[in-house]
PDB file of C-alpha atoms in Angstrom:
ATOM      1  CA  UNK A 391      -1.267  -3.805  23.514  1.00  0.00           C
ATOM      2  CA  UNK A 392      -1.113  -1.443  26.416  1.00  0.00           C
ATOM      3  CA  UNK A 393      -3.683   1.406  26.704  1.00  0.00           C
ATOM      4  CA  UNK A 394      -2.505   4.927  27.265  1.00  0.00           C
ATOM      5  CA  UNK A 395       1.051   4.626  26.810  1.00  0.00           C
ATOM      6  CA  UNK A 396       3.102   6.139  24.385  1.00  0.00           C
ATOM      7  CA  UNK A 397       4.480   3.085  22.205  1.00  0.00           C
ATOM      8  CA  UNK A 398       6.880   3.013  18.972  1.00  0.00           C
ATOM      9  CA  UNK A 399       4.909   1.911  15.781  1.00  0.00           C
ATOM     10  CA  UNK A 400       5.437   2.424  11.877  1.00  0.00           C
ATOM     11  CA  UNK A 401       2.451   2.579   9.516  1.00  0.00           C
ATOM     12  CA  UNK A 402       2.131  -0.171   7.080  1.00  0.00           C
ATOM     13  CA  UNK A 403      -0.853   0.317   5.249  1.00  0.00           C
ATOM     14  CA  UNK A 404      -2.097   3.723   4.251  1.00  0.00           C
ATOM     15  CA  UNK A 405      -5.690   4.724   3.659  1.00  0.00           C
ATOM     16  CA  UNK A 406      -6.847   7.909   5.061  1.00  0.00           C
ATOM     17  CA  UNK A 407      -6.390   9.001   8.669  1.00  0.00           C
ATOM     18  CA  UNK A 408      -9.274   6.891   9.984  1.00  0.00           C
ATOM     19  CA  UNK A 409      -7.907   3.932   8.125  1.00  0.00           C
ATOM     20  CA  UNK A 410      -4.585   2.828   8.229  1.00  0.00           C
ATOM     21  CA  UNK A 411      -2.723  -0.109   9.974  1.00  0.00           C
ATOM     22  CA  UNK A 412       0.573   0.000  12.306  1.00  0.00           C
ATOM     23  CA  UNK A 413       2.781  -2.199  13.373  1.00  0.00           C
ATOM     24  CA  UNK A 414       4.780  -2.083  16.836  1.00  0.00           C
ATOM     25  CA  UNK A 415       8.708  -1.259  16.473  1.00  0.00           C
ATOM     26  CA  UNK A 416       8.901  -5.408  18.811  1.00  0.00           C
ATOM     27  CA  UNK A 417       8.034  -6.174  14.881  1.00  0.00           C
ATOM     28  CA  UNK A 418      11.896  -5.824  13.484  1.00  0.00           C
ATOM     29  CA  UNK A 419      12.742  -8.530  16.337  1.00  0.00           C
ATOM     30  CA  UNK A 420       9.950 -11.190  15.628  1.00  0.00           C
ATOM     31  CA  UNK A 421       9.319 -11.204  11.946  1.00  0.00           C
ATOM     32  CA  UNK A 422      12.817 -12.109  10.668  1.00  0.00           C
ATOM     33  CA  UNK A 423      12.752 -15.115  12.180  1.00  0.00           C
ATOM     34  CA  UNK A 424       9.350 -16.345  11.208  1.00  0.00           C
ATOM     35  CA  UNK A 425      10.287 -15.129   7.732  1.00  0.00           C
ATOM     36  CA  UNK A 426      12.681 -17.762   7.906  1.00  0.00           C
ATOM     37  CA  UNK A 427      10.536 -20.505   9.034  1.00  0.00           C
ATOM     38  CA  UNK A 428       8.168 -19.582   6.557  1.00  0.00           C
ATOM     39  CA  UNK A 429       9.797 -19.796   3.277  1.00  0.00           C
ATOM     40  CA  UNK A 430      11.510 -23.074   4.671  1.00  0.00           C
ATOM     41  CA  UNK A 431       8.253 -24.454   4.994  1.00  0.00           C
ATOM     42  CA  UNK A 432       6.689 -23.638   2.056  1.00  0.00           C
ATOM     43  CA  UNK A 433       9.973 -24.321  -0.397  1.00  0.00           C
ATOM     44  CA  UNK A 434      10.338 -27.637   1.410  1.00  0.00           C
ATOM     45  CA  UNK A 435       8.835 -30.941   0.636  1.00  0.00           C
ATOM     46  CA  UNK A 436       6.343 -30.773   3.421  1.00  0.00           C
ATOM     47  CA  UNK A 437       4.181 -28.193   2.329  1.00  0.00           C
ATOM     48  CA  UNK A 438       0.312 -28.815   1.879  1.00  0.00           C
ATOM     49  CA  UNK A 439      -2.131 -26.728   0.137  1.00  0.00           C
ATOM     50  CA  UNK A 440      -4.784 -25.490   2.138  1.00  0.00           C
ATOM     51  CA  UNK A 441      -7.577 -27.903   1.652  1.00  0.00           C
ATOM     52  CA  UNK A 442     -10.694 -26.301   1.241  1.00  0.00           C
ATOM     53  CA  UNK A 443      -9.651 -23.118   0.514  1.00  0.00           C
ATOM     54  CA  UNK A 444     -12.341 -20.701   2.470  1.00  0.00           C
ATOM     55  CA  UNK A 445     -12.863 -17.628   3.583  1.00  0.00           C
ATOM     56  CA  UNK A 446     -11.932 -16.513   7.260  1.00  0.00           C
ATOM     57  CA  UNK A 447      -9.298 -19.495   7.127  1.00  0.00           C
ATOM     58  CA  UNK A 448      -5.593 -19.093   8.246  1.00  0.00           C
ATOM     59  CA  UNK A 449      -2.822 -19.764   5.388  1.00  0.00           C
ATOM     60  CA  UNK A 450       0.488 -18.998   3.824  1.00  0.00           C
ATOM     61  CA  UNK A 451       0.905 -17.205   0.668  1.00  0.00           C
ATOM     62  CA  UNK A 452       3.039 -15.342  -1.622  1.00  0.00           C
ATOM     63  CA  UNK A 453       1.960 -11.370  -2.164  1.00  0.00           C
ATOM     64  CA  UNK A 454       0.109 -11.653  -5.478  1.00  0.00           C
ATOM     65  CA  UNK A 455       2.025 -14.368  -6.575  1.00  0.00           C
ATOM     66  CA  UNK A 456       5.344 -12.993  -6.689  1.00  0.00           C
ATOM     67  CA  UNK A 457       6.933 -16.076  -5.929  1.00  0.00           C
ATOM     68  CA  UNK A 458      10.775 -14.935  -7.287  1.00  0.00           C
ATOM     69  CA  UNK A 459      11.933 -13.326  -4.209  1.00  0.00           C
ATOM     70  CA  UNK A 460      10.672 -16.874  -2.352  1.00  0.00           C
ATOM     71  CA  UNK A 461       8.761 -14.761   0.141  1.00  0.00           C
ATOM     72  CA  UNK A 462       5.923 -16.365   1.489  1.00  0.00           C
ATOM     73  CA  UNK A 463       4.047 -14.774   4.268  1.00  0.00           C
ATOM     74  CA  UNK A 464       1.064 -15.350   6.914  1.00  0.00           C
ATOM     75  CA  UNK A 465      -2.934 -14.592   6.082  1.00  0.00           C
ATOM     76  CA  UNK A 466      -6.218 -15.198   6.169  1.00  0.00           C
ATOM     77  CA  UNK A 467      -8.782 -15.498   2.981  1.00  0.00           C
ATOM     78  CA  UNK A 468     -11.394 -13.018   2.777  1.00  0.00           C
ATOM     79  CA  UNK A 469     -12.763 -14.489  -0.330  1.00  0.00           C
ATOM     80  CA  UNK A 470     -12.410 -17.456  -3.121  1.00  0.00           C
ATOM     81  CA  UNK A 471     -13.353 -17.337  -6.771  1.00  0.00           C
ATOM     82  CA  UNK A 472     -13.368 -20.707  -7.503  1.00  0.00           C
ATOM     83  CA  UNK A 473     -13.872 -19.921 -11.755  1.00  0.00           C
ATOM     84  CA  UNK A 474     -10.434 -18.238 -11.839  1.00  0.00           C
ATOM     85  CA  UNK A 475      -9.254 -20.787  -8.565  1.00  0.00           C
ATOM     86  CA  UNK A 476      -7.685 -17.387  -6.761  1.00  0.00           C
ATOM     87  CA  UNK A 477      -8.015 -16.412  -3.631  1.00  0.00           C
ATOM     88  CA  UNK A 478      -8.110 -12.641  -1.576  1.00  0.00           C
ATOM     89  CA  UNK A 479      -6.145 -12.568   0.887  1.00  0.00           C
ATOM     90  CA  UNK A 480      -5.298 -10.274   3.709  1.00  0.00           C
ATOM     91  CA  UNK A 481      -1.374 -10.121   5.388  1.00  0.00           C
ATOM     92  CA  UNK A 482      -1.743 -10.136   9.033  1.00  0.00           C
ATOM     93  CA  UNK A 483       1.679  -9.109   9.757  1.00  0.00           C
ATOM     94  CA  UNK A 484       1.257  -5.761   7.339  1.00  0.00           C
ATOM     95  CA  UNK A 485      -2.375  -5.046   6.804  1.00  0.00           C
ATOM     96  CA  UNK A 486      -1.837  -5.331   3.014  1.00  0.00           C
ATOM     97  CA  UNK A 487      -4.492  -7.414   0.555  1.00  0.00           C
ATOM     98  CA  UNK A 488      -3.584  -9.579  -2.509  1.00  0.00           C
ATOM     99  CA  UNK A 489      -5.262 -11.977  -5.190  1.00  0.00           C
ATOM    100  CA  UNK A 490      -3.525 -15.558  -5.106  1.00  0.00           C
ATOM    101  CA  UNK A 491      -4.192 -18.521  -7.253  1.00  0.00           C
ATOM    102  CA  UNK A 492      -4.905 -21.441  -4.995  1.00  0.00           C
ATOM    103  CA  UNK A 493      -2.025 -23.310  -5.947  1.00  0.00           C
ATOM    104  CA  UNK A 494      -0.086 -20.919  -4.211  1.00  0.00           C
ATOM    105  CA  UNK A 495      -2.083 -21.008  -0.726  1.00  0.00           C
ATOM    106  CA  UNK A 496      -0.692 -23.167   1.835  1.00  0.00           C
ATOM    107  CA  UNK A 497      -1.825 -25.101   4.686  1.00  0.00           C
ATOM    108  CA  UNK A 498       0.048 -23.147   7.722  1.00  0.00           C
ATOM    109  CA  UNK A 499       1.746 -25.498  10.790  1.00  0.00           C
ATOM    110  CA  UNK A 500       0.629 -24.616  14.318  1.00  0.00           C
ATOM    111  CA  UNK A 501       3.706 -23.051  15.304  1.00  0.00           C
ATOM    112  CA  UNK A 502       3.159 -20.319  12.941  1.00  0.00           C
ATOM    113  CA  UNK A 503       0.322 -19.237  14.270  1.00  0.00           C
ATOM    114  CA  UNK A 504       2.322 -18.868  17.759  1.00  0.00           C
ATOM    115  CA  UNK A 505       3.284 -15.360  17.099  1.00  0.00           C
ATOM    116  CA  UNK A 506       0.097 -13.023  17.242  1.00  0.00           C
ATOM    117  CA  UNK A 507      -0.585 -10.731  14.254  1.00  0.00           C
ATOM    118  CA  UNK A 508       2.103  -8.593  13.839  1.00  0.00           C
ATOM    119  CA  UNK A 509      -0.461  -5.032  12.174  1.00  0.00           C
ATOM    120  CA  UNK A 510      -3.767  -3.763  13.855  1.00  0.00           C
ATOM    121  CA  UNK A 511      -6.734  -1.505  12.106  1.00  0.00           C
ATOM    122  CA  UNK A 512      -6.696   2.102  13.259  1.00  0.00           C
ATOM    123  CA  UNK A 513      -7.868   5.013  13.250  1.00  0.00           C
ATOM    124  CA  UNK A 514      -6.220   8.744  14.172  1.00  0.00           C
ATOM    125  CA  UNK A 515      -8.441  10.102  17.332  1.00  0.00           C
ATOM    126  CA  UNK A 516      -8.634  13.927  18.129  1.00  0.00           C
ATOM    127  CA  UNK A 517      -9.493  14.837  14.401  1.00  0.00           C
ATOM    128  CA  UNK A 518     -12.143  14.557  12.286  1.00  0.00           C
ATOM    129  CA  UNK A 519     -12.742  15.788   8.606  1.00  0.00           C
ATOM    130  CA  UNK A 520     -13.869  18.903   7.536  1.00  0.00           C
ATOM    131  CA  UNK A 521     -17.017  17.187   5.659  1.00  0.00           C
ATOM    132  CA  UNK A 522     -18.136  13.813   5.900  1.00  0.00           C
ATOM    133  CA  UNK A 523     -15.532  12.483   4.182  1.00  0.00           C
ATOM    134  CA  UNK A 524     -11.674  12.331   4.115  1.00  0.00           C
ATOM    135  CA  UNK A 525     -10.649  15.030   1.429  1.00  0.00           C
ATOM    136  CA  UNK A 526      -7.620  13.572  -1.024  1.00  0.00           C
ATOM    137  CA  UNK A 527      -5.744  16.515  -0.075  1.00  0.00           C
ATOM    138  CA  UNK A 528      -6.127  15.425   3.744  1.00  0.00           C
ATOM    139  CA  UNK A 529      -5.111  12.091   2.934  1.00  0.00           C
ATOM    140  CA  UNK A 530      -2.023  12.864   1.260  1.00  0.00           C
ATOM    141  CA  UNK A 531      -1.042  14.814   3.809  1.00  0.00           C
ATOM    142  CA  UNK A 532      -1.239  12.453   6.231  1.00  0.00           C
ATOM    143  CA  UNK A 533       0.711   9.753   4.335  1.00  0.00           C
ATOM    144  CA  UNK A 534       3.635  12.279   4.378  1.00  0.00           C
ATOM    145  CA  UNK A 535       3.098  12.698   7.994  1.00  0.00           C
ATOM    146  CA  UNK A 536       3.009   9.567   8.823  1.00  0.00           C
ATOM    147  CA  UNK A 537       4.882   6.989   5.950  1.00  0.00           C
ATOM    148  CA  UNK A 538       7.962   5.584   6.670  1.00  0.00           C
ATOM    149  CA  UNK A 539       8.808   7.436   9.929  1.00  0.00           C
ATOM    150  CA  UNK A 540       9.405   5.859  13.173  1.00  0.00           C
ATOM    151  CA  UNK A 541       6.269   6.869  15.333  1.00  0.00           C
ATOM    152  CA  UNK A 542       5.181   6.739  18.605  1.00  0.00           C
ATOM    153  CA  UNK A 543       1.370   5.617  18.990  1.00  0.00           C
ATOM    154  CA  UNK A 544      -0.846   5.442  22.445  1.00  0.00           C
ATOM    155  CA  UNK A 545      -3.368   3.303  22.196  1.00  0.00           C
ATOM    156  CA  UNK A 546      -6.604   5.468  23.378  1.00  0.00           C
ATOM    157  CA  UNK A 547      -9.240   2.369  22.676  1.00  0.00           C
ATOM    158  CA  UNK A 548     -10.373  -0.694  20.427  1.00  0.00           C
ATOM    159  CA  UNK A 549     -13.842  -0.114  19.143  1.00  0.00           C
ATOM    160  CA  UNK A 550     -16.588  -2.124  17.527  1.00  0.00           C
ATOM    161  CA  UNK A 551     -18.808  -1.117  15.065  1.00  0.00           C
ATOM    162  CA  UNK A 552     -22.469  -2.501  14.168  1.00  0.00           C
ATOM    163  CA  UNK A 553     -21.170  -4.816  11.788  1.00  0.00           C
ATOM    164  CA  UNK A 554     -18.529  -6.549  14.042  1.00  0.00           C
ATOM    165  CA  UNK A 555     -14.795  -4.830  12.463  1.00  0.00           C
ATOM    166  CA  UNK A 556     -12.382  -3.785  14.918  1.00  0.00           C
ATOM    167  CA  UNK A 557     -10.314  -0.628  15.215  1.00  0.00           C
ATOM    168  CA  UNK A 558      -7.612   1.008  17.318  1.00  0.00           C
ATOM    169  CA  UNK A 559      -8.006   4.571  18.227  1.00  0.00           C
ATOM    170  CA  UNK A 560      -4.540   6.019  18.283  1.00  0.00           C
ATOM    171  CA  UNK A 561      -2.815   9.294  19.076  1.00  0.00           C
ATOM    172  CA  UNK A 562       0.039   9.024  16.796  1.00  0.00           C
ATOM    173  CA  UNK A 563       3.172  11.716  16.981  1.00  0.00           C
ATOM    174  CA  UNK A 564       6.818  12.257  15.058  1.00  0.00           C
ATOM    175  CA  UNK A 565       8.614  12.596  18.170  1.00  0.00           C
ATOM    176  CA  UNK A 566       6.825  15.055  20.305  1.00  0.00           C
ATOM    177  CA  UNK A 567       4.557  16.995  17.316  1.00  0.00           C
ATOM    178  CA  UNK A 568       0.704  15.366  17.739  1.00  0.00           C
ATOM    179  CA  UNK A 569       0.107  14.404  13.980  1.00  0.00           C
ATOM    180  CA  UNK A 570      -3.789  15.072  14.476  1.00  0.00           C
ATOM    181  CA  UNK A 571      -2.429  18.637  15.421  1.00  0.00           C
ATOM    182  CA  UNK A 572      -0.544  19.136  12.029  1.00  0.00           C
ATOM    183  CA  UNK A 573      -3.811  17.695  10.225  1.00  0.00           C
ATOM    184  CA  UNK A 574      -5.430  20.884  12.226  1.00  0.00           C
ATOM    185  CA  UNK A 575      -3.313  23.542  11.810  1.00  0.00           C
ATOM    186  CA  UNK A 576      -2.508  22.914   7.809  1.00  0.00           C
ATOM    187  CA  UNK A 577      -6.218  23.007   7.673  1.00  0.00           C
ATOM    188  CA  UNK A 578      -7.197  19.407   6.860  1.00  0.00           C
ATOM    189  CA  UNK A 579      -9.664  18.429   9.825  1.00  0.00           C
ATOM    190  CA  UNK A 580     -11.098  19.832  12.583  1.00  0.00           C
ATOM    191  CA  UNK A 581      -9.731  19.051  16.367  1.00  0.00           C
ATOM    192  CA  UNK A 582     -12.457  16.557  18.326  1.00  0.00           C
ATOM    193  CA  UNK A 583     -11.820  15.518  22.019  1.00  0.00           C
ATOM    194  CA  UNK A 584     -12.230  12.253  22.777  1.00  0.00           C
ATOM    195  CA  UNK A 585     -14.201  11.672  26.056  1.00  0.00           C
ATOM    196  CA  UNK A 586     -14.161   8.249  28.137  1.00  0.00           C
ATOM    197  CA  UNK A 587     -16.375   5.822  26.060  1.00  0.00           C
ATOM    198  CA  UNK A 588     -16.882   8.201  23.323  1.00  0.00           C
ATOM    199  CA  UNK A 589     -15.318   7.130  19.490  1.00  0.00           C
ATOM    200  CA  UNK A 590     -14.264   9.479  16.575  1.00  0.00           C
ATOM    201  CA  UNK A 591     -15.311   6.421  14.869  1.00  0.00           C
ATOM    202  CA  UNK A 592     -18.507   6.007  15.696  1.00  0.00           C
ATOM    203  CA  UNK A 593     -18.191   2.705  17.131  1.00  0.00           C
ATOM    204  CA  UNK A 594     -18.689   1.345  20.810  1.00  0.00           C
ATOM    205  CA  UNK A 595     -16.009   1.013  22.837  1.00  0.00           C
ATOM    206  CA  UNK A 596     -14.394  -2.412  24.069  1.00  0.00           C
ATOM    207  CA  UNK A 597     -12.672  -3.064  27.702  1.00  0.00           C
ATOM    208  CA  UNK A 598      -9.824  -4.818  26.092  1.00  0.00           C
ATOM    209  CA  UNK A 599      -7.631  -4.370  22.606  1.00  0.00           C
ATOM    210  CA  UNK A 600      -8.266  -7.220  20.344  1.00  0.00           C
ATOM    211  CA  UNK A 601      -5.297  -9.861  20.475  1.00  0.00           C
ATOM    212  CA  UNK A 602      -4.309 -10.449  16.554  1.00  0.00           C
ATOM    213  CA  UNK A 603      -2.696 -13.495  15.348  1.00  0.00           C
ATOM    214  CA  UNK A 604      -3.114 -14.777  11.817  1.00  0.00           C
ATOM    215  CA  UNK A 605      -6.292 -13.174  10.043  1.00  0.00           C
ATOM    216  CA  UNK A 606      -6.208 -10.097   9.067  1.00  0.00           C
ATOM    217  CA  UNK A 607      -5.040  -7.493   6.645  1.00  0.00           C
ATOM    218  CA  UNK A 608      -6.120  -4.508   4.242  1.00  0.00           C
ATOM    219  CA  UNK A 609      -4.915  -2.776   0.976  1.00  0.00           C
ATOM    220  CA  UNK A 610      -7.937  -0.588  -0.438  1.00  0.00           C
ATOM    221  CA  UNK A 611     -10.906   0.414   0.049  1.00  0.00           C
ATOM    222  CA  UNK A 612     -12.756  -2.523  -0.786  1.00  0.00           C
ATOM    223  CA  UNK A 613      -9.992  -5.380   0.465  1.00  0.00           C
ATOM    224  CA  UNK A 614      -9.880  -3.255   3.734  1.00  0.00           C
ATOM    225  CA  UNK A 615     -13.700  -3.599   4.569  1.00  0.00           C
ATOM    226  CA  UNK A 616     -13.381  -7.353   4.459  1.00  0.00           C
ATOM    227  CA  UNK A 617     -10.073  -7.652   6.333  1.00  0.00           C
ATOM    228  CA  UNK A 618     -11.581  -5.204   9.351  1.00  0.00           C
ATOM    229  CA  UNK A 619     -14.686  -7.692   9.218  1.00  0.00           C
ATOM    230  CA  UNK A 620     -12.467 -10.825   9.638  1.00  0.00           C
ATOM    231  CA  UNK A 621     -10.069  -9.544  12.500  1.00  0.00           C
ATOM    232  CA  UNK A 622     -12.220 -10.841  15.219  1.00  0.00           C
ATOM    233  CA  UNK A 623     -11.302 -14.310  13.637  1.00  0.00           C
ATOM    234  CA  UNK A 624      -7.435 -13.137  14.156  1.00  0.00           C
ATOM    235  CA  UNK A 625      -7.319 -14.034  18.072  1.00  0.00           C
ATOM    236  CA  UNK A 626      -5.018 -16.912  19.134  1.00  0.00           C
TER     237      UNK A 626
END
């Protein structure tokens, strides 16, 4: 990741705009081909299943055990229920969250873990919300601002809170309209400046962006808090 430079990105994952994953346009050219390797490896006689099954550990997995498309896809556990034998897990390459039965988690091969994490944690700097809290109205806005359109995203820092998670502070725009802007002017938040070492978030700033790999992930509220608290164990 490359600090103050406007980047392409797509959202993944959806929360509210201090929540809410991207993933770098590079993406389209990388996944595809681990795709591949993936459901080669895990159709194929060689597979393993992950032996213990625990959290924070790497592994490959269908999303919620929707095996009939035969996509199988890198993550990390973020918790195990061994009375029903299923597992959380978060999707490092898409910030999503699922429940798995074990027999479906797999041991990954070193070479998957090659390709860093293909979706960071972030946040939207220069806005805050009108109360302390994300309004729903606010939050649907922002998905139609930001879902399914190709983005451009400058990294402004990576921030740490007190309890360890990780999160990119991105400006985000639709080609040259700031997206915190629209937030202001359709009155949803209120415009913040970010000064050097300050966060919208809260959090204290880091000298360097985290470097994902195969750990991490997010899909609501609850699933989100414990895939921000296990992307420090994402670095390869």
């Amino acid at each position: 990741m490359i600090l103050d430079v406007y980047i392409p990105a797509t959202t993944t994952v959806i929360l509210k705009p201090s929540s809410f994953w991207c993933q770098l346009a590079s993406s389209t050219t990388s996944l595809p081909a681990l795709a591949d390797l993936l459901q080669d490896y895990c159709t194929g006689c060689n597979s393993e299943l992950l032996q213990p099954p625990r959290p924070g550990a790497a592994c490959v997995a269908p999303f919620e055990d929707k095996q009939e498309d035969n996509s199988w896809y890198r993550g990390v556990i973020t918790s195990v229920d061994d009375a029903e034998q299923t597992a959380d897990v978060c999707y490092v390459d898409y910030g999503s969250a699922g429940k798995v039965s074990l027999q479906h988690v797999l041991k990954p091969q070193a070479d998957f873990c090659q390709l860093p994490a293909q979706a960071f944690h972030c946040s939207l700097t220069g806005v805050v919300p009108l109360s302390d809290h994300w309004e729903s109205d606010a939050c649907r806005r922002f998905e139609e601002l930001v879902c399914e359109k190709q983005l451009q995203a400058r990294i402004v820092q990576v921030t740490e809170s007190s309890q360890g998670r990780r999160s990119v502070e991105v400006c985000l725009r639709d080609a040259d309209i700031s997206i915190a802007q629209q937030l202001v002017d359709g009155g949803h938040g209120k415009s913040i400046h970010i000064g050097s070492g300050e966060s919208a978030t809260g959090g204290k700033q880091l000298h360097q962006p985290p470097h994902a790999s195969a750990e991490t992930g997010g899909g609501g509220d609850a699933s989100e808090d414990a895939c921000v608290e296990n992307q420090h164990l994402c670095e390869i």
